[in-house]
Structure formats: C-alpha cells, structure tokens
mmCIF file of C-alpha atoms in Angstrom:
data_model
loop_
_atom_site.group_PDB
_atom_site.id
_atom_site.type_symbol
_atom_site.label_atom_id
_atom_site.label_comp_id
_atom_site.label_asym_id
_atom_site.label_seq_id
_atom_site.Cartn_x
_atom_site.Cartn_y
_atom_site.Cartn_z
ATOM 1 C CA MET A 1430 33.672 25.086 71.570
ATOM 2 C CA LEU A 1431 31.387 25.279 74.578
ATOM 3 C CA LEU A 1432 31.250 21.461 74.878
ATOM 4 C CA ALA A 1433 34.913 21.559 74.957
ATOM 5 C CA LEU A 1434 35.217 23.895 77.500
ATOM 6 C CA ALA A 1435 32.581 22.236 79.688
ATOM 7 C CA SER A 1436 34.263 19.066 79.185
ATOM 8 C CA MET A 1437 37.506 20.632 80.233
ATOM 9 C CA THR A 1438 35.728 22.594 83.380
ATOM 10 C CA ILE A 1439 33.983 19.300 84.643
ATOM 11 C CA GLY A 1440 37.545 17.245 84.162
ATOM 12 C CA ILE A 1441 39.686 19.815 86.141
ATOM 13 C CA VAL A 1442 37.001 19.899 88.954
ATOM 14 C CA GLY A 1443 36.985 16.038 88.739
ATOM 15 C CA VAL A 1444 40.794 15.561 88.777
ATOM 16 C CA VAL A 1445 41.242 17.908 91.686
ATOM 17 C CA TRP A 1446 38.349 16.222 93.449
ATOM 18 C CA GLY A 1447 39.492 12.535 92.827
ATOM 19 C CA ALA A 1448 42.978 13.409 93.861
ATOM 20 C CA GLU A 1449 41.974 14.837 97.007
ATOM 21 C CA ARG A 1450 39.780 11.549 97.848
ATOM 22 C CA PHE A 1451 42.724 9.322 96.497
ATOM 23 C CA VAL A 1452 45.048 11.085 98.647
ATOM 24 C CA SER A 1453 42.819 11.107 101.738
ATOM 25 C CA GLY A 1454 42.004 7.605 101.464
ATOM 26 C CA GLY A 1455 45.278 6.825 100.754
ATOM 27 C CA ILE A 1456 46.705 8.489 103.949
ATOM 28 C CA ALA A 1457 43.921 6.861 106.324
ATOM 29 C CA SER A 1458 44.505 3.405 104.771
ATOM 30 C CA ALA A 1459 48.312 3.380 105.105
ATOM 31 C CA ASP A 1460 48.041 4.905 108.744
ATOM 32 C CA ARG A 1461 45.481 2.168 109.726
ATOM 33 C CA LEU A 1462 47.712 -0.456 108.073
ATOM 34 C CA GLY A 1463 50.547 0.919 110.474
ATOM 35 C CA VAL A 1464 52.746 2.359 107.674
ATOM 36 C CA SER A 1465 55.539 4.716 109.340
ATOM 37 C CA ARG A 1466 54.051 8.330 108.966
ATOM 38 C CA PHE A 1467 57.647 9.330 107.886
ATOM 39 C CA VAL A 1468 57.009 7.087 104.703
ATOM 40 C CA ILE A 1469 53.558 8.549 104.425
ATOM 41 C CA GLY A 1470 54.652 11.953 104.392
ATOM 42 C CA LEU A 1471 57.626 11.113 101.697
ATOM 43 C CA THR A 1472 54.917 9.389 99.558
ATOM 44 C CA ILE A 1473 51.434 10.075 99.686
ATOM 45 C CA ILE A 1474 51.410 13.614 100.942
ATOM 46 C CA ALA A 1475 54.560 14.604 98.750
ATOM 47 C CA VAL A 1476 53.200 13.436 95.629
ATOM 48 C CA GLY A 1477 49.608 14.371 96.472
ATOM 49 C CA THR A 1478 49.498 17.816 95.369
ATOM 50 C CA SER A 1479 51.061 16.516 91.972
ATOM 51 C CA ALA A 1480 48.536 13.728 91.857
ATOM 52 C CA PRO A 1481 46.613 15.727 89.016
ATOM 53 C CA GLU A 1482 49.467 16.122 86.748
ATOM 54 C CA VAL A 1483 50.511 12.499 87.444
ATOM 55 C CA TRP A 1484 47.286 11.262 86.386
ATOM 56 C CA VAL A 1485 46.892 13.621 83.644
ATOM 57 C CA ALA A 1486 50.533 12.653 82.001
ATOM 58 C CA ILE A 1487 49.493 8.979 82.365
ATOM 59 C CA ARG A 1488 46.239 9.397 80.714
ATOM 60 C CA ALA A 1489 47.262 11.863 78.138
ATOM 61 C CA SER A 1490 50.229 9.581 77.127
ATOM 62 C CA MET A 1491 48.152 6.618 76.883
ATOM 63 C CA LYS A 1492 45.644 8.431 74.621
ATOM 64 C CA ALA A 1493 48.638 9.370 72.162
ATOM 65 C CA GLU A 1494 48.482 13.054 73.383
ATOM 66 C CA PRO A 1495 51.845 13.332 74.955
ATOM 67 C CA GLU A 1496 52.253 16.948 74.261
ATOM 68 C CA LEU A 1497 49.580 17.709 76.557
ATOM 69 C CA ALA A 1498 51.349 15.909 79.331
ATOM 70 C CA ILE A 1499 54.619 17.998 78.581
ATOM 71 C CA GLY A 1500 53.058 21.291 78.328
ATOM 72 C CA ASN A 1501 50.962 20.479 81.937
ATOM 73 C CA ALA A 1502 54.279 19.555 83.518
ATOM 74 C CA ILE A 1503 56.126 22.770 82.248
ATOM 75 C CA GLY A 1504 53.006 25.000 82.743
ATOM 76 C CA SER A 1505 52.191 23.821 86.308
ATOM 77 C CA ASN A 1506 56.026 24.582 87.392
ATOM 78 C CA ILE A 1507 55.558 28.176 85.758
ATOM 79 C CA ALA A 1508 52.163 28.713 87.585
ATOM 80 C CA ASN A 1509 53.473 27.297 90.816
ATOM 81 C CA ILE A 1510 55.937 30.128 90.986
ATOM 82 C CA GLY A 1511 54.141 32.910 89.120
ATOM 83 C CA LEU A 1512 50.744 32.325 90.169
ATOM 84 C CA VAL A 1513 50.666 30.135 93.410
ATOM 85 C CA LEU A 1514 53.966 31.676 95.042
ATOM 86 C CA GLY A 1515 53.378 35.061 93.651
ATOM 87 C CA ILE A 1516 49.819 35.180 94.960
ATOM 88 C CA THR A 1517 50.652 33.729 98.375
ATOM 89 C CA ALA A 1518 53.404 36.222 98.978
ATOM 90 C CA MET A 1519 51.131 39.008 98.180
ATOM 91 C CA ILE A 1520 48.791 37.942 100.849
ATOM 92 C CA MET A 1521 51.348 36.753 103.517
ATOM 93 C CA PRO A 1522 55.256 37.172 102.879
ATOM 94 C CA ILE A 1523 57.185 33.880 103.128
ATOM 95 C CA ALA A 1524 60.205 33.561 105.014
ATOM 96 C CA MET A 1525 62.672 30.991 104.082
ATOM 97 C CA ARG A 1526 65.145 28.963 106.167
ATOM 98 C CA ARG A 1527 68.747 29.300 105.400
ATOM 99 C CA GLU A 1528 69.254 25.729 105.067
ATOM 100 C CA MET A 1529 66.586 25.582 102.269
ATOM 101 C CA LEU A 1530 68.039 28.366 100.661
ATOM 102 C CA LYS A 1531 71.658 26.429 100.677
ATOM 103 C CA ILE A 1532 70.233 22.894 99.747
ATOM 104 C CA GLU A 1533 66.440 22.709 98.460
ATOM 105 C CA MET A 1534 66.371 25.814 96.220
ATOM 106 C CA PRO A 1535 69.989 24.992 94.522
ATOM 107 C CA PHE A 1536 68.397 21.385 93.879
ATOM 108 C CA MET A 1537 65.197 22.775 92.332
ATOM 109 C CA LEU A 1538 67.565 25.175 90.285
ATOM 110 C CA ALA A 1539 69.637 21.795 89.154
ATOM 111 C CA VAL A 1540 66.546 19.828 88.538
ATOM 112 C CA THR A 1541 65.269 22.688 86.442
ATOM 113 C CA LEU A 1542 68.115 22.849 84.338
ATOM 114 C CA VAL A 1543 68.659 19.173 84.043
ATOM 115 C CA GLY A 1544 65.015 19.064 82.738
ATOM 116 C CA LEU A 1545 65.661 21.496 80.090
ATOM 117 C CA ILE A 1546 68.967 19.803 78.827
ATOM 118 C CA ALA A 1547 66.767 16.755 78.698
ATOM 119 C CA ILE A 1548 64.295 18.246 76.303
ATOM 120 C CA GLY A 1549 67.228 20.414 74.717
ATOM 121 C CA ASN A 1550 67.659 18.160 71.704
ATOM 122 C CA LEU A 1551 63.566 18.722 71.146
ATOM 123 C CA MET A 1552 62.715 14.948 71.938
ATOM 124 C CA VAL A 1553 61.311 13.785 75.208
ATOM 125 C CA GLY A 1554 62.264 9.986 75.209
ATOM 126 C CA ARG A 1555 62.872 7.078 77.089
ATOM 127 C CA GLY A 1556 66.509 7.740 77.870
ATOM 128 C CA ASP A 1557 65.489 11.110 79.137
ATOM 129 C CA ALA A 1558 62.738 9.514 81.277
ATOM 130 C CA ILE A 1559 65.393 7.061 82.739
ATOM 131 C CA MET A 1560 67.683 9.841 83.588
ATOM 132 C CA LEU A 1561 64.723 11.793 85.399
ATOM 133 C CA LEU A 1562 63.437 8.876 87.173
ATOM 134 C CA GLY A 1563 66.866 7.881 88.099
ATOM 135 C CA LEU A 1564 67.461 11.432 89.589
ATOM 136 C CA PHE A 1565 63.915 11.391 91.480
ATOM 137 C CA ALA A 1566 65.203 7.879 93.064
ATOM 138 C CA LEU A 1567 68.325 9.596 94.388
ATOM 139 C CA SER A 1568 66.481 12.403 95.385
ATOM 140 C CA ILE A 1569 64.366 10.251 97.610
ATOM 141 C CA ILE A 1570 67.425 8.089 99.012
ATOM 142 C CA TYR A 1571 68.979 11.438 100.219
ATOM 143 C CA ILE A 1572 65.795 12.631 101.959
ATOM 144 C CA VAL A 1573 65.428 9.171 103.689
ATOM 145 C CA ARG A 1574 69.121 9.285 104.880
ATOM 146 C CA ASN A 1575 68.797 12.955 106.125
ATOM 147 C CA ARG A 1576 65.533 12.930 107.840
ATOM 148 C CA ASP A 1577 66.999 13.653 110.953
ATOM 149 C CA HIS A 1578 67.574 17.341 109.650
ATOM 150 C CA ILE A 1579 63.750 18.087 108.637
ATOM 151 C CA PRO A 1580 62.822 21.051 110.585
ATOM 152 C CA GLU A 1581 60.182 20.442 113.533
ATOM 153 C CA THR A 1582 57.698 22.680 111.833
ATOM 154 C CA MET A 1583 57.595 20.516 108.724
ATOM 155 C CA GLU A 1584 57.327 17.436 110.690
ATOM 156 C CA SER A 1585 54.449 19.041 112.689
ATOM 157 C CA ALA A 1586 52.519 20.023 109.700
ATOM 158 C CA ILE A 1587 52.989 16.495 107.875
ATOM 159 C CA GLU A 1588 51.823 15.261 111.288
ATOM 160 C CA ASP A 1589 48.702 17.226 111.394
ATOM 161 C CA GLU A 1590 47.810 16.547 107.756
ATOM 162 C CA ILE A 1591 47.881 12.878 108.754
ATOM 163 C CA VAL A 1592 45.933 13.107 111.745
ATOM 164 C CA GLN A 1593 43.291 15.040 110.067
ATOM 165 C CA ARG A 1594 42.738 12.663 107.148
ATOM 166 C CA SER A 1595 43.393 9.495 109.209
ATOM 167 C CA SER A 1596 40.080 9.447 111.481
ATOM 168 C CA MET A 1597 38.357 7.099 108.739
ATOM 169 C CA SER A 1598 38.363 3.296 109.269
ATOM 170 C CA LEU A 1599 40.524 1.209 106.925
ATOM 171 C CA VAL A 1600 37.468 0.060 104.939
ATOM 172 C CA ARG A 1601 36.256 3.594 104.499
ATOM 173 C CA GLY A 1602 39.939 4.719 103.469
ATOM 174 C CA LEU A 1603 40.129 1.801 100.842
ATOM 175 C CA VAL A 1604 36.745 2.634 99.464
ATOM 176 C CA TRP A 1605 37.607 6.541 99.072
ATOM 177 C CA THR A 1606 41.141 5.604 97.632
ATOM 178 C CA LEU A 1607 39.225 3.341 94.923
ATOM 179 C CA ILE A 1608 36.431 6.010 94.230
ATOM 180 C CA GLY A 1609 39.590 8.657 93.798
ATOM 181 C CA ILE A 1610 41.194 6.351 91.362
ATOM 182 C CA VAL A 1611 37.908 5.784 89.247
ATOM 183 C CA VAL A 1612 37.115 9.621 89.085
ATOM 184 C CA LEU A 1613 40.499 10.548 88.233
ATOM 185 C CA GLN A 1614 40.620 8.325 85.268
ATOM 186 C CA VAL A 1615 37.109 9.472 84.123
ATOM 187 C CA ALA A 1616 37.573 13.243 84.948
ATOM 188 C CA CYS A 1617 41.160 12.580 83.054
ATOM 189 C CA ASP A 1618 39.427 11.434 79.866
ATOM 190 C CA LEU A 1619 37.010 14.453 80.012
ATOM 191 C CA LEU A 1620 39.816 16.913 80.497
ATOM 192 C CA ILE A 1621 41.902 15.392 77.336
ATOM 193 C CA TYR A 1622 38.749 15.238 75.244
ATOM 194 C CA GLY A 1623 38.211 18.911 76.006
ATOM 195 C CA ALA A 1624 41.529 20.016 75.688
ATOM 196 C CA THR A 1625 41.856 18.212 72.268
ATOM 197 C CA SER A 1626 38.637 19.549 71.035
ATOM 198 C CA LEU A 1627 39.566 23.043 71.806
ATOM 199 C CA ALA A 1628 42.942 23.007 70.345
ATOM 200 C CA LYS A 1629 41.306 22.043 67.190
ATOM 201 C CA GLU A 1630 38.882 24.822 67.132
ATOM 202 C CA LEU A 1631 41.365 27.141 68.089
ATOM 203 C CA GLY A 1632 43.837 26.010 65.518
ATOM 204 C CA VAL A 1633 46.642 25.808 68.093
ATOM 205 C CA ARG A 1634 48.511 22.779 69.769
ATOM 206 C CA THR A 1635 47.642 20.620 72.639
ATOM 207 C CA PHE A 1636 50.694 21.662 74.121
ATOM 208 C CA VAL A 1637 49.483 25.140 74.331
ATOM 209 C CA ILE A 1638 46.485 24.121 76.068
ATOM 210 C CA GLY A 1639 48.569 22.022 78.703
ATOM 211 C CA LEU A 1640 50.620 25.234 79.370
ATOM 212 C CA THR A 1641 47.712 27.473 79.981
ATOM 213 C CA ILE A 1642 44.339 25.968 81.162
ATOM 214 C CA ILE A 1643 45.216 22.688 81.938
ATOM 215 C CA ALA A 1644 48.106 23.959 83.962
ATOM 216 C CA VAL A 1645 46.209 26.500 86.027
ATOM 217 C CA GLY A 1646 43.667 24.084 86.682
ATOM 218 C CA THR A 1647 45.840 21.421 88.370
ATOM 219 C CA SER A 1648 47.829 23.862 90.091
ATOM 220 C CA LEU A 1649 44.909 24.573 92.223
ATOM 221 C CA PRO A 1650 45.506 22.169 94.632
ATOM 222 C CA GLU A 1651 49.181 23.886 95.122
ATOM 223 C CA LEU A 1652 47.116 27.347 95.406
ATOM 224 C CA ALA A 1653 45.152 26.181 98.256
ATOM 225 C CA VAL A 1654 47.741 24.306 100.251
ATOM 226 C CA THR A 1655 50.256 27.164 99.905
ATOM 227 C CA ILE A 1656 47.975 29.728 101.086
ATOM 228 C CA GLY A 1657 46.720 27.713 103.837
ATOM 229 C CA ALA A 1658 50.237 27.122 105.196
ATOM 230 C CA ALA A 1659 51.378 30.206 104.885
ATOM 231 C CA LEU A 1660 48.299 31.771 106.917
ATOM 232 C CA LYS A 1661 49.026 29.253 109.470
ATOM 233 C CA GLY A 1662 52.489 30.602 109.795
ATOM 234 C CA HIS A 1663 54.016 27.418 108.171
ATOM 235 C CA SER A 1664 56.345 29.220 105.780
ATOM 236 C CA GLU A 1665 58.456 26.048 105.287
ATOM 237 C CA VAL A 1666 55.473 24.207 104.228
ATOM 238 C CA ALA A 1667 54.357 26.769 101.849
ATOM 239 C CA ILE A 1668 57.760 27.314 100.071
ATOM 240 C CA GLY A 1669 58.430 23.650 100.581
ATOM 241 C CA ASN A 1670 55.169 22.802 98.495
ATOM 242 C CA VAL A 1671 56.111 24.948 95.774
ATOM 243 C CA ILE A 1672 59.831 23.548 95.553
ATOM 244 C CA GLY A 1673 58.406 19.891 96.135
ATOM 245 C CA SER A 1674 55.891 20.243 93.440
ATOM 246 C CA ASN A 1675 58.162 21.713 90.915
ATOM 247 C CA ILE A 1676 60.812 18.913 91.372
ATOM 248 C CA LEU A 1677 58.265 16.148 90.743
ATOM 249 C CA ASN A 1678 56.518 17.453 87.770
ATOM 250 C CA LEU A 1679 60.074 17.505 86.449
ATOM 251 C CA LEU A 1680 61.482 14.494 87.498
ATOM 252 C CA LEU A 1681 58.108 12.304 87.572
ATOM 253 C CA VAL A 1682 55.583 13.765 85.464
ATOM 254 C CA LEU A 1683 57.885 14.682 82.617
ATOM 255 C CA ALA A 1684 59.336 11.166 82.525
ATOM 256 C CA ILE A 1685 56.005 9.668 82.040
ATOM 257 C CA PRO A 1686 55.325 10.559 78.451
ATOM 258 C CA GLY A 1687 58.947 10.038 77.757
ATOM 259 C CA LEU A 1688 58.075 6.354 78.973
ATOM 260 C CA LEU A 1689 54.879 5.925 77.571
ATOM 261 C CA ALA A 1690 54.990 7.989 74.340
ATOM 262 C CA PRO A 1691 57.994 9.684 73.315
ATOM 263 C CA THR A 1692 57.529 12.829 71.463
ATOM 264 C CA LYS A 1693 59.485 15.774 69.553
ATOM 265 C CA LEU A 1694 58.847 19.307 70.563
ATOM 266 C CA ASP A 1695 59.161 22.580 68.761
ATOM 267 C CA GLN A 1696 62.377 24.918 69.208
ATOM 268 C CA LEU A 1697 60.009 27.927 70.319
ATOM 269 C CA GLU A 1698 58.437 25.659 73.050
ATOM 270 C CA LEU A 1699 62.090 25.296 74.539
ATOM 271 C CA PHE A 1700 63.149 28.755 74.274
ATOM 272 C CA ARG A 1701 59.969 30.668 75.417
ATOM 273 C CA ASP A 1702 58.471 28.345 77.683
ATOM 274 C CA GLY A 1703 61.867 26.637 79.101
ATOM 275 C CA GLY A 1704 63.249 30.048 79.406
ATOM 276 C CA MET A 1705 60.087 31.358 81.257
ATOM 277 C CA LEU A 1706 60.305 28.361 83.696
ATOM 278 C CA MET A 1707 64.253 29.128 84.281
ATOM 279 C CA ILE A 1708 63.630 33.068 84.602
ATOM 280 C CA LEU A 1709 61.039 32.338 87.182
ATOM 281 C CA THR A 1710 62.873 29.966 89.203
ATOM 282 C CA LEU A 1711 66.092 31.946 89.259
ATOM 283 C CA SER A 1712 63.855 34.855 90.248
ATOM 284 C CA MET A 1713 62.435 32.814 93.123
ATOM 285 C CA TYR A 1714 66.034 32.327 94.325
ATOM 286 C CA LEU A 1715 67.361 35.488 93.891
ATOM 287 C CA PHE A 1716 64.492 37.311 95.797
ATOM 288 C CA ALA A 1717 65.014 35.055 98.812
ATOM 289 C CA SER A 1718 68.719 35.532 98.511
ATOM 290 C CA ALA A 1719 68.361 39.271 98.158
ATOM 291 C CA SER A 1720 66.249 39.596 101.648
ATOM 292 C CA ALA A 1721 68.321 39.897 104.670
ATOM 293 C CA LYS A 1722 65.699 37.665 106.261
ATOM 294 C CA HIS A 1723 65.420 35.509 103.318
ATOM 295 C CA VAL A 1724 61.821 36.671 102.828
ATOM 296 C CA ILE A 1725 59.663 36.887 99.701
ATOM 297 C CA GLY A 1726 57.917 39.459 100.228
ATOM 298 C CA ARG A 1727 54.471 41.411 98.677
ATOM 299 C CA ALA A 1728 56.621 43.106 96.279
ATOM 300 C CA SER A 1729 58.527 40.109 95.029
ATOM 301 C CA GLY A 1730 55.530 38.250 94.899
ATOM 302 C CA SER A 1731 53.792 41.046 92.894
ATOM 303 C CA LEU A 1732 56.733 40.683 90.381
ATOM 304 C CA LEU A 1733 56.112 36.819 90.116
ATOM 305 C CA PHE A 1734 52.343 37.192 89.490
ATOM 306 C CA VAL A 1735 52.881 40.066 86.931
ATOM 307 C CA ALA A 1736 55.515 37.904 85.182
ATOM 308 C CA TRP A 1737 53.197 35.151 84.750
ATOM 309 C CA LEU A 1738 50.294 37.283 83.495
ATOM 310 C CA GLY A 1739 52.590 38.464 80.933
ATOM 311 C CA TYR A 1740 53.649 35.232 79.896
ATOM 312 C CA MET A 1741 50.020 34.278 79.712
ATOM 313 C CA GLY A 1742 49.195 37.079 77.478
ATOM 314 C CA LEU A 1743 52.274 36.295 75.441
ATOM 315 C CA LEU A 1744 51.078 32.644 74.820
ATOM 316 C CA VAL A 1745 47.500 34.063 74.019
ATOM 317 C CA VAL A 1746 49.068 36.586 71.240
ATOM 318 C CA HIS A 1747 51.569 34.371 69.749
ATOM 319 C CA SER A 1748 48.808 31.184 69.424
#
C-alpha cells in the first residue's frame, strides 16, 4: 500500500507541475508566434487548469482504466464547488456579476444536466462523447461571437497572465512545453499505477479512487488560481475559473473515455455521485441568487465545504 500511495503522490505532484510547465510554455510560444491573446486566453489558459484532468483521462483510457477518468471528471467538479469554491468563499466572499448569474451559471447547470443525462443509461459511449464534444464546440463559437461582452476585469486578468508567462523566448517556451508533455505522461502513468494498485489492495473500484484522491489532487491548480484571484479582488476570474473548469470537465474530460474506451457505470454511482454534483451546482446558483449583491459569502462557503466533507465521508463508509 505504501508503494501505491507513494506512486500516487509523486504522480499527482508531477501532473500538477507538468501541467503548469505545459501551460506556461504554450502561452509563451503562442505569444511569441504572434497568436492573438484572445485565442490564447480561449484555448491555452482556459484549458490550463483542467490540463491535469485531461491528461489523466487520456492516459487512463489508453491503459484500459476508463472508470478512473470518469470518476476524476465527476469528482473534480464536486471538489471544485465544495472544496475550491467553499474554501475560497470562507477566505474571501466572492461577488458574481448579474450577467454571469443569467448566462454562465444557467449554462453550467444545463451542461451538468446534459452530462448526467448522457450517463443516465449507465454507459459512457462514443455517441455520448460526440454529443458532449459538439456542445463544447458550440460553447466555443458562442464565446467567440460574444467576445465584446467579456468584462474588462476578466480581459485584464487574462492579459496579466499572458504577460507574466510570456517573458521567455520562443525556444525556451517550446522546450518547456515539451518538458511539460513528457512529465505529464510519466506522472499520469505513475498516478494510474498507484490508483489501480491502491484500489486492488482496498478492494474498491478505481472509480472511487478517481472520485476522491485523484479528484482532489487534480483540483489543486483550481484551488490555487481561485484563491489567488479572489485575494486580488478578481471575483469574476475566481468564479469564472470554477464555472469554466466544471464545464470543461463535463464536455471535454468526460468525452475522452467515451471516445477511447466506452464503459459501463453502476446505478449507485449515477444517483450518489451524479446527485451530489447536481445538488452542489444548484446550491452554488441558489446561494448567489439569494444574496442581494449576488455574493457567495463565508456562511455559504462553509455549507459547501461541509457538504463536500460529508460526501467524502460517505464514500469512505460505503467503500
């Protein structure tokens, strides 16, 4: 068991570090090559915080462990709201723009519902993957067509992010991108080996390991970015990071095992884990709606965090 835990720990650290190097190198390289900063923000930065989940999904599916990828996608979304948003709101209350409450939040609710409907037949297959990826493509088109409505604070935060990471030369950026890819692949393999070994020793399915340990580990970048943005007074970036990551996890990460390794789910997983995801997503929306200034405050953050802790406890007891 110690070997499995050590492998998972090294794997999680490597995945997070590799994703950071991959994103930094990618941003610098794209900026040096003259790529539009709007495009950089839409692609590299947007996908950046979900890079660990994406790589884990790809490698797990290729190694015939799709349950790990699916558990990670669902578990990461649960952790993003209960752990990441909960802790951030307890540290610094997060204000949400009225437009975000009318557009982005309902869209995340719709995507969550679509994701649960996609796995409602207890199967994540290629048809589900194509539907999710199609919705992902439509969301990108919508953002491009409505780029003029992006708030100045969000654009400023993206610009700062690009400036901070694009100081390196093109060659150095390309080298770091390559290093990030190599580290991500090796770290993912270590993570998957440790997860499957631990699942066998504990007598649980890899799906549960994906929901818990790996989901928390791959959510660490979101936690750091969200807290950092909130402390800087960039509430739109903080809440937008959680919303964007959850949408990507359902439309992109969940689609990967469907394409590469279609697999069946258990009915308990659909109702317990899918239900928890929907409850937390609705709670996030209702907490912001109930506040006169659309703020997710410390009390709401505490409730989200306690709900996440209770869910973790439930998984431990029933595993």
